[in-house]
Amino acid sequence: MTKQIQFTETVLRDGQQSQIATRMPTEAMLPIIKTMDEAGFHALEMWGGATFDACLRFLNEDPWERLRSIRKQVKNSKLQMLLRGQNLLGYKNYADDVVWEFVTKSIENGIDIVRIFDALNDTRNLRTSVEACKAAGGHCQIAISYTTSTFHTVDYFVGLAKEIAELGADSICIKDMAGVLTPGTGFELVKRIKQSVDLPLEVHTHATSGIAEMTYLKAAEAGADIIDTTISSFSGGTSQPATESVALALEDLGFETGLKMHKLEEMADHFNLVRNHFREAGILNPKVKDTEPKTLIYQVPGGMLSNLLSQLNEQGNTDKYEEVLAEVPKVRADLGFPPLVTPLSQMVGTQALMNVLSGERYKLVPNEIKDYVKGFYGKPPVAISEELQKKIIGNEPVITERPADLLALQLPEFEAEIKEYAKSSEDVLSYAVFPQQAKDFLGRREDPFYDVPLQIVDVKIDIS
Ligand code: CO
């Protein structure tokens, strides 16, 4: 029997998000979309994540228009987006009406598969987007935010996979945004989930620590249905492994991938030019291509390592780097082992930094950490000790309900606020998720005298 494995190509979303801070304009994509559609991919991940913000903020582009113009050319592969559950594309909770409308309009404008995740794996934060996706006829893929800790055992993740299946997922993804899934654990995890849940299983990892190809191989052997790769031009380092290389290796081992190598070559020829342009412009930092095994040693995502180093650099405290790195897992344990995905990775990193630099642990605590302890991000995987809770928030209450239950409907207010410039529900949704950026984009589009120029902001690393 021939073994089969399918590929999701990520260059239009995660590949470019990981290596050029999501700065690829639609015009660099359109000439190659038809070829990508003919290459034999299961799906093209091309929307959501940081693409939306980058379109409005840096590219003066309407993200909805990008989706529609790509949709027009894609007939064979599915179009996939990444959605952060109740947070949509950002880091705060939205009311259910906004979540419902955003998911519905994403599917209406051309998305087939919505990959939905919650940073804390709190399934209450997934419910509304999952229901909206199914109601709109989309394929609902629920992702497990993979992480390592004494709490995050294979048994735990298998249990979570079952819970996700009951929630109505059409497929499941093991989402290893930090690149810490090892080949052995990957094999066991895929095998056990496939035995327990009768749904297609996709694996998503990053090449940061240098083991991703091995992890994909073992995942394929264990029966994974789909893996995520990026065309060679934007592969390796902080991004995914290269599509062509992984496909060649798996075919050598007897897997049928359905990919057409000459189409992949055409894609690489195109995206190499795009990559070279960003390299020359200094936007592709050579460091994103580095291999960083420290990610495995410290169980800290690569993006977080470089963020911490640059924060310490700014303050002239680089000698404290190792000390801060050692503090990160302690803070994480104190806070109930949250997966280190944006924004929790930044929050945990900042707290570790403050603990070391102030000379007293939790003497200084950022408001985001206080909100997290109060339950506004969802339920921490493991309960936080009463002692630490008291130290961080005193006698302030901790909520036990789903955070979004505390929010009143928000759409009418957003509609009213942006009615001067919004021409469609999509415009209102852009405003809802990125108010200032969308207002500036729509203002520039609608008003010849709107005088806020495009922002030029430093490149920041988003881990997803
Ligand atoms: Co990713």
GROMACS .gro file of N, CA and C in nm, residues 16 47 133 211 233 270 277 295 397:
model
   27
   16GLN      N    1   0.659   3.395   0.509
   16GLN     CA    2   0.701   3.536   0.499
   16GLN      C    3   0.685   3.608   0.634
   47TRP      N    4  -0.361   3.378   0.468
   47TRP     CA    5  -0.432   3.490   0.530
   47TRP      C    6  -0.432   3.473   0.680
  133CYS      N    7  -1.764   2.925   1.195
  133CYS     CA    8  -1.700   2.862   1.079
  133CYS      C    9  -1.791   2.754   1.022
  211ILE      N   10   1.562   2.061   1.390
  211ILE     CA   11   1.514   1.922   1.391
  211ILE      C   12   1.383   1.901   1.316
  233SER      N   13   1.276   2.919  -0.087
  233SER     CA   14   1.317   3.061  -0.080
  233SER      C   15   1.300   3.121   0.060
  270HIS      N   16   1.053   3.212  -0.867
  270HIS     CA   17   0.981   3.338  -0.842
  270HIS      C   18   1.014   3.393  -0.702
  277HIS      N   19   1.510   4.052  -0.306
  277HIS     CA   20   1.471   4.192  -0.292
  277HIS      C   21   1.467   4.231  -0.143
  295THR      N   22   1.682   2.691   2.163
  295THR     CA   23   1.537   2.679   2.171
  295THR      C   24   1.497   2.547   2.238
  397PRO      N   25  -1.046   4.010   4.244
  397PRO     CA   26  -1.105   3.880   4.211
  397PRO      C   27  -1.048   3.819   4.083
   0.00000   0.00000   0.00000
